[in-house]
Coordinates of C-alpha atoms in Angstrom, one line a residue:
X1 CA 144.2 19.1 -197.3
X2 CA 145.5 16.5 -194.5
X3 CA 144.5 13.0 -195.8
X4 CA 142.3 12.6 -192.8
X5 CA 140.1 15.4 -194.4
X6 CA 140.2 13.2 -197.5
X7 CA 139.0 10.4 -195.9
X8 CA 136.2 11.7 -194.0
X9 CA 135.0 12.7 -197.8
X10 CA 134.6 9.2 -198.6
X11 CA 131.4 7.4 -197.2
X12 CA 131.7 5.4 -194.1
X13 CA 131.0 1.2 -194.1
X14 CA 127.7 0.9 -195.1
X15 CA 127.1 -1.8 -193.1
X16 CA 128.0 -0.2 -189.7
X17 CA 125.9 2.5 -190.9
X18 CA 122.6 0.3 -191.4
X19 CA 123.4 -1.6 -187.8
X20 CA 123.6 2.1 -186.3
X21 CA 120.5 3.3 -187.7
X22 CA 118.9 -0.2 -186.7
X23 CA 120.3 0.2 -183.1
X24 CA 119.3 3.8 -182.9
X25 CA 115.6 2.9 -184.3
X26 CA 115.0 -0.1 -181.6
X27 CA 116.8 2.2 -178.8
X28 CA 118.4 -1.6 -178.5
X29 CA 121.7 -3.3 -179.8
X30 CA 119.9 -6.8 -178.8
X31 CA 116.6 -5.5 -180.5
X32 CA 118.7 -4.9 -183.5
X33 CA 120.1 -7.8 -183.7
X34 CA 116.9 -10.1 -183.0
X35 CA 115.9 -7.8 -186.1
X36 CA 119.0 -8.9 -188.5
X37 CA 119.6 -12.1 -187.4
X38 CA 123.2 -11.8 -186.4
X39 CA 124.6 -11.5 -182.7
X40 CA 124.4 -8.1 -180.7
X41 CA 128.2 -8.5 -180.3
X42 CA 128.3 -8.1 -184.1
X43 CA 126.2 -4.9 -183.8
X44 CA 128.2 -3.1 -181.3
X45 CA 131.3 -4.2 -183.1
X46 CA 130.3 -2.3 -186.5
X47 CA 128.8 0.3 -184.4
X48 CA 132.5 0.6 -182.7
X49 CA 134.1 0.6 -185.8
X50 CA 131.8 3.1 -187.5
X51 CA 132.8 5.7 -184.6
X52 CA 136.6 5.2 -184.7
X53 CA 135.5 6.1 -188.5
X54 CA 134.1 9.4 -187.5
X55 CA 136.0 9.8 -184.5
X56 CA 133.1 10.3 -182.2
X57 CA 131.1 8.4 -179.8
X58 CA 127.6 7.9 -181.4
X59 CA 125.7 6.3 -178.2
X60 CA 125.9 6.6 -174.5
X61 CA 126.3 2.9 -173.4
X62 CA 124.3 3.2 -169.8
X63 CA 123.5 -0.8 -167.7
X64 CA 120.7 -1.6 -169.6
X65 CA 120.1 0.6 -172.4
X66 CA 121.6 2.8 -175.1
X67 CA 121.0 6.7 -175.6
X68 CA 122.1 8.3 -178.8
X69 CA 124.7 11.2 -178.2
X70 CA 123.9 14.6 -180.0
X71 CA 126.1 13.7 -183.3
X72 CA 124.5 9.9 -182.8
X73 CA 121.3 11.8 -182.9
X74 CA 122.3 14.3 -185.8
X75 CA 123.2 11.4 -187.6
X76 CA 120.5 9.3 -187.1
X77 CA 118.1 11.7 -188.3
X78 CA 120.2 11.5 -192.1
X79 CA 120.1 7.8 -192.1
X80 CA 116.2 7.9 -191.7
X81 CA 115.7 10.0 -194.6
X82 CA 118.7 8.1 -196.5
X83 CA 117.5 4.4 -195.4
X84 CA 113.6 5.7 -196.4
X85 CA 114.9 7.1 -199.5
X86 CA 116.2 3.6 -200.5
X87 CA 113.6 1.6 -199.4
X88 CA 111.0 3.8 -201.3
X89 CA 113.2 3.8 -204.3
X90 CA 113.2 -0.4 -203.9
X91 CA 109.3 -0.6 -203.9
X92 CA 109.1 2.0 -206.5
X93 CA 111.5 -0.3 -208.8
X94 CA 109.4 -3.2 -208.1
X95 CA 106.2 -2.0 -208.1
X96 CA 103.8 -2.2 -210.8
X97 CA 101.5 0.8 -210.7
X98 CA 99.1 -0.4 -213.0
X99 CA 98.8 -4.2 -212.5
X100 CA 95.5 -4.5 -214.8
X101 CA 97.5 -2.5 -217.8
X102 CA 100.2 -3.9 -219.7
X103 CA 102.0 -1.0 -221.9
X104 CA 104.5 -2.2 -224.6
X105 CA 106.9 -0.8 -226.9
X106 CA 108.2 -2.0 -230.1
X107 CA 109.2 -1.2 -234.3
X108 CA 106.1 -0.6 -236.1
X109 CA 107.1 -3.4 -238.4
X110 CA 107.4 -6.1 -236.1
X111 CA 104.2 -4.6 -234.4
X112 CA 101.9 -4.9 -237.5
X113 CA 103.4 -7.6 -239.1
X114 CA 104.3 -10.0 -236.7
X115 CA 102.9 -8.6 -232.9
X116 CA 99.1 -7.9 -234.0
X117 CA 97.9 -10.5 -235.8
X118 CA 98.6 -12.8 -232.7
X119 CA 97.5 -10.6 -229.9
X120 CA 94.2 -12.1 -229.5
X121 CA 95.6 -15.3 -228.5
X122 CA 97.2 -13.3 -225.3
X123 CA 93.9 -11.5 -225.1
X124 CA 92.2 -14.9 -224.9
X125 CA 94.9 -16.5 -222.1
X126 CA 94.5 -13.1 -220.1
X127 CA 91.6 -11.5 -220.5
X128 CA 91.8 -9.1 -217.0
X129 CA 95.0 -7.5 -218.7
X130 CA 93.9 -4.5 -221.0
X131 CA 96.8 -4.1 -223.1
X132 CA 98.6 -0.8 -224.8
X133 CA 101.1 -1.5 -228.0
X134 CA 103.3 1.7 -229.0
X135 CA 105.0 1.5 -232.0
X136 CA 108.1 3.8 -232.0
X137 CA 111.9 3.4 -233.8
X138 CA 113.4 4.8 -230.6
X139 CA 114.1 2.6 -227.5
X140 CA 111.7 4.1 -224.5
X141 CA 113.0 5.9 -221.6
X142 CA 111.2 3.6 -219.0
X143 CA 111.9 6.9 -216.2
X144 CA 109.5 8.9 -218.1
X145 CA 107.0 7.1 -219.2
X146 CA 104.4 4.2 -218.0
X147 CA 106.0 1.3 -220.4
X148 CA 106.4 -2.1 -219.2
X149 CA 108.6 -3.8 -221.6
X150 CA 110.1 -3.0 -225.1
X151 CA 110.8 -5.5 -228.1
X152 CA 113.9 -4.6 -230.0
X153 CA 115.5 -5.6 -232.8
X154 CA 119.4 -5.2 -232.5
X155 CA 122.6 -6.5 -230.8
X156 CA 120.9 -6.6 -227.2
X157 CA 123.1 -3.8 -225.9
X158 CA 121.0 -1.2 -224.0
X159 CA 122.1 1.1 -221.6
X160 CA 120.8 0.8 -218.0
X161 CA 118.3 -2.5 -219.4
X162 CA 118.4 -6.0 -219.2
X163 CA 117.7 -7.4 -222.6
X164 CA 116.6 -10.9 -222.7
X165 CA 117.2 -12.8 -225.9
X166 CA 113.5 -13.7 -227.9
X167 CA 114.4 -15.1 -231.3
X168 CA 116.6 -14.7 -234.4
X169 CA 115.7 -13.6 -237.7
X170 CA 116.7 -14.3 -241.7
X171 CA 116.6 -11.8 -244.4
X172 CA 115.8 -13.3 -248.0
X173 CA 114.7 -11.2 -251.0
X174 CA 110.6 -11.2 -251.9
X175 CA 108.6 -9.4 -254.7
X176 CA 105.0 -9.6 -255.6
X177 CA 104.2 -12.5 -257.8
X178 CA 103.6 -10.0 -260.5
X179 CA 107.0 -8.5 -260.5
X180 CA 108.1 -12.3 -260.5
X181 CA 106.1 -12.8 -263.7
X182 CA 107.1 -9.8 -265.6
X183 CA 111.2 -10.0 -264.9
X184 CA 111.5 -13.8 -264.8
X185 CA 112.7 -13.6 -261.2
X186 CA 113.8 -17.3 -260.2
X187 CA 117.3 -17.2 -258.6
X188 CA 119.6 -14.6 -256.9
X189 CA 121.5 -14.1 -260.4
X190 CA 118.7 -12.6 -261.8
X191 CA 118.7 -9.8 -259.4
X192 CA 121.4 -8.2 -261.0
X193 CA 118.7 -6.9 -263.9
X194 CA 115.9 -6.0 -261.5
X195 CA 115.1 -2.5 -259.4
X196 CA 115.9 -3.6 -255.4
X197 CA 114.1 -1.6 -252.9
X198 CA 116.8 -0.5 -250.4
X199 CA 116.5 0.2 -246.7
X200 CA 119.0 2.7 -245.0
X201 CA 119.2 1.1 -241.5
X202 CA 122.3 -1.2 -241.7
X203 CA 121.0 -4.4 -241.0
X204 CA 118.9 -4.1 -244.1
X205 CA 122.1 -3.3 -246.5
X206 CA 121.5 -5.2 -249.8
X207 CA 125.3 -5.0 -251.0
X208 CA 126.2 -6.6 -247.8
X209 CA 123.8 -9.3 -248.2
X210 CA 124.8 -9.8 -251.9
X211 CA 128.4 -9.7 -250.9
X212 CA 127.6 -12.9 -248.2
X213 CA 125.9 -15.1 -250.6
X214 CA 128.2 -14.1 -253.5
X215 CA 126.1 -13.0 -256.2
X216 CA 125.5 -9.6 -257.4
X217 CA 122.5 -7.1 -258.0
X218 CA 121.2 -4.4 -259.8
X219 CA 120.3 -0.6 -259.1
X220 CA 118.2 0.2 -255.5
X221 CA 115.8 2.1 -257.7
X222 CA 114.1 3.2 -254.2
X223 CA 114.9 3.4 -250.6
X224 CA 113.2 3.5 -247.1
X225 CA 113.5 4.5 -243.6
X226 CA 112.3 1.1 -242.1
X227 CA 111.5 -2.7 -243.1
X228 CA 108.0 -1.0 -242.7
X229 CA 107.9 0.5 -246.2
X230 CA 110.2 -1.9 -247.9
X231 CA 107.5 -4.4 -247.2
X232 CA 104.8 -2.8 -248.6
X233 CA 106.8 -1.6 -251.3
X234 CA 107.6 -5.2 -252.6
X235 CA 103.6 -5.9 -251.6
X236 CA 102.9 -2.5 -254.3
X237 CA 104.9 -4.2 -257.6
X238 CA 107.8 -1.9 -257.1
X239 CA 110.7 -3.8 -257.2
X240 CA 112.7 -6.9 -255.3
X241 CA 112.5 -6.3 -251.4
X242 CA 115.1 -7.7 -248.6
X243 CA 112.9 -8.7 -245.9
X244 CA 112.9 -10.0 -243.0
X245 CA 111.2 -13.7 -242.0
X246 CA 109.1 -12.4 -239.1
X247 CA 107.8 -9.5 -241.8
X248 CA 107.3 -11.5 -244.6
X249 CA 106.3 -15.0 -243.8
X250 CA 102.5 -14.5 -243.6
X251 CA 102.5 -12.8 -246.8
X252 CA 104.6 -15.9 -248.2
X253 CA 101.6 -18.0 -247.1
X254 CA 98.9 -15.9 -248.3
X255 CA 100.8 -15.8 -251.5
X256 CA 101.0 -12.1 -251.7
X257 CA 104.6 -12.1 -252.0
X258 CA 106.8 -15.1 -253.2
X259 CA 110.8 -15.6 -252.0
X260 CA 113.4 -15.5 -254.7
X261 CA 115.6 -18.9 -254.5
X262 CA 117.1 -20.6 -251.5
X263 CA 119.1 -18.7 -249.8
X264 CA 118.8 -16.7 -246.7
X265 CA 121.3 -14.9 -244.2
X266 CA 121.1 -14.8 -240.4
X267 CA 121.9 -11.0 -239.3
X268 CA 123.8 -10.5 -236.2
X269 CA 120.4 -8.4 -235.4
X270 CA 118.0 -10.4 -233.2
X271 CA 115.0 -9.9 -231.3
X272 CA 115.1 -9.0 -227.6
X273 CA 112.9 -8.2 -225.0
X274 CA 113.9 -5.7 -222.9
X275 CA 113.0 -3.5 -219.4
X276 CA 114.8 -2.5 -216.3
X277 CA 115.2 -5.9 -214.4
X278 CA 112.8 -5.5 -211.8
X279 CA 110.0 -4.7 -214.3
X280 CA 110.7 -8.7 -215.4
X281 CA 109.4 -9.7 -212.0
X282 CA 105.9 -8.0 -212.7
X283 CA 103.3 -10.9 -213.1
X284 CA 101.6 -9.0 -216.5
X285 CA 105.5 -9.1 -217.6
X286 CA 105.8 -12.5 -216.7
X287 CA 102.6 -13.6 -218.1
X288 CA 103.5 -11.5 -221.3
X289 CA 106.8 -13.1 -221.7
X290 CA 105.8 -16.3 -221.3
X291 CA 103.1 -16.1 -223.8
X292 CA 105.6 -14.4 -226.7
X293 CA 108.5 -16.8 -225.9
X294 CA 105.5 -19.6 -226.8
X295 CA 104.9 -17.9 -230.0
X296 CA 108.1 -17.3 -231.4
X297 CA 108.9 -20.8 -230.7
X298 CA 106.3 -21.7 -232.8
X299 CA 106.9 -19.4 -235.6
X300 CA 110.5 -20.9 -235.8
X301 CA 109.0 -24.0 -236.8
X302 CA 107.9 -22.0 -239.9
X303 CA 111.4 -21.6 -241.3
X304 CA 111.3 -23.1 -244.9
X305 CA 113.5 -26.6 -245.1
X306 CA 114.7 -26.0 -247.9
X307 CA 116.7 -22.7 -246.8
X308 CA 120.7 -22.3 -247.0
X309 CA 121.4 -20.1 -244.3
X310 CA 124.8 -17.9 -244.3
X311 CA 125.4 -16.4 -241.0
X312 CA 126.4 -12.7 -240.9
X313 CA 129.4 -11.8 -238.5
X314 CA 129.3 -8.6 -236.5
X315 CA 131.1 -6.1 -238.3

């Protein structure tokens, strides 16, 4: 196969194609130049380069007008379809089909223990918006749903999505006050003689946490799939759970759980707001992001001042 044939399998200069499309649509190099805020000479030059690349004339250049050649007419029909499809795609990307309805997706644990108890203040600020909160462990596929925004807990790297940091978290051991009294648990050294409630998720690994703080632990008598169930196990007097501060703080404040010792680990996982880039320009998403960032900033003030925080590193 010749090099010329290979070259023509590649796309021609897109700027030349767009200038050609505008000139063909408006019937004039000058009109295209005025529309694109460039000179008529620039339009003429780009179209000339395109014609050289295609090795065929696209316009008959007459005294006061231009007329498409048969090849130019054929190309124009395809550029009309192509640029219309691009414009429609850009419109869909930035268009909000339901401006009065906000659909969110987040982890069940974060939804139940942190987000839902605060949603009344968002509703007070934006009574015109209806809100749907879906609780799912899987990252939402935006192309196949009406979701506007995801709140995820992880490392913030999600294919084809923009991730905006929301807040960090801490991990520390908690248990029910009755369990603490029964087993006399007051320091991390006491953890080696009690039942630990485990979680199969990597950020909630008891052995890694104990290694980071330099302590030993007891047996993992129970293990659950998710922080939601781990926290419920602690509330049900089943043992000592490794809990996220975001999920446990209100139960500590209410006296339903107690924190063991003053040591916490700052994990590599963090909370992120995730969506396609264009979704962050939607008014309702802007409003929600502004609200939840204020909530997250206020929540950070609840961190106990006496905590010794150890930062985990990525493995």
